[in-house]
Amino acid sequence: MLTMTINHQVRLASRPVGLPRRADWSFTEEPVAEPGDGTFLVKILYISLDPAMRGWLNESRSYIAPVAIGDVMRALALGRVIASNHPRFADGDDVSRPVRRAGIHAFRRQARPEGRS
């Protein structure tokens, strides 16, 4: 059973001009659901703030698609499995993944990846 029931997220609200401002972000909450078959829930413990992230806020061609307006801001994350229905991941396992490959978005408190390695 989960003890955390609300997931807090940081979403891009508008494309910054110059330095990002508070108005460029929205702060949202959503319920945290129990993980389904083959998935697990991760509590995000650490995020990486990298210079490349500023480029992801622009709507221009790059090595990675820009963060869409309304999307959770992506980043590298380190977290701990807090509930699992996946055979390869147990409660208490430490996990990390870049960007969105496993569904871990750093600027939120929890994520539900699909269990890819």
PDB file of C-alpha atoms in Angstrom, residues 55-56 58-66:
ATOM      1  CA  GLY A  55      18.112  24.198 -24.841  1.00  0.00           C
ATOM      2  CA  TRP A  56      15.260  21.711 -24.372  1.00  0.00           C
ATOM      3  CA  ASN A  58      13.425  26.199 -26.956  1.00  0.00           C
ATOM      4  CA  GLU A  59      11.294  25.098 -29.867  1.00  0.00           C
ATOM      5  CA  SER A  60      14.191  24.458 -32.217  1.00  0.00           C
ATOM      6  CA  ARG A  61      15.884  21.505 -33.856  1.00  0.00           C
ATOM      7  CA  SER A  62      18.360  19.738 -31.602  1.00  0.00           C
ATOM      8  CA  TYR A  63      19.632  16.266 -30.740  1.00  0.00           C
ATOM      9  CA  ILE A  64      16.435  15.746 -28.713  1.00  0.00           C
ATOM     10  CA  ALA A  65      12.911  17.047 -29.161  1.00  0.00           C
ATOM     11  CA  PRO A  66      12.030  20.134 -27.134  1.00  0.00           C
TER      12      PRO A  66
END
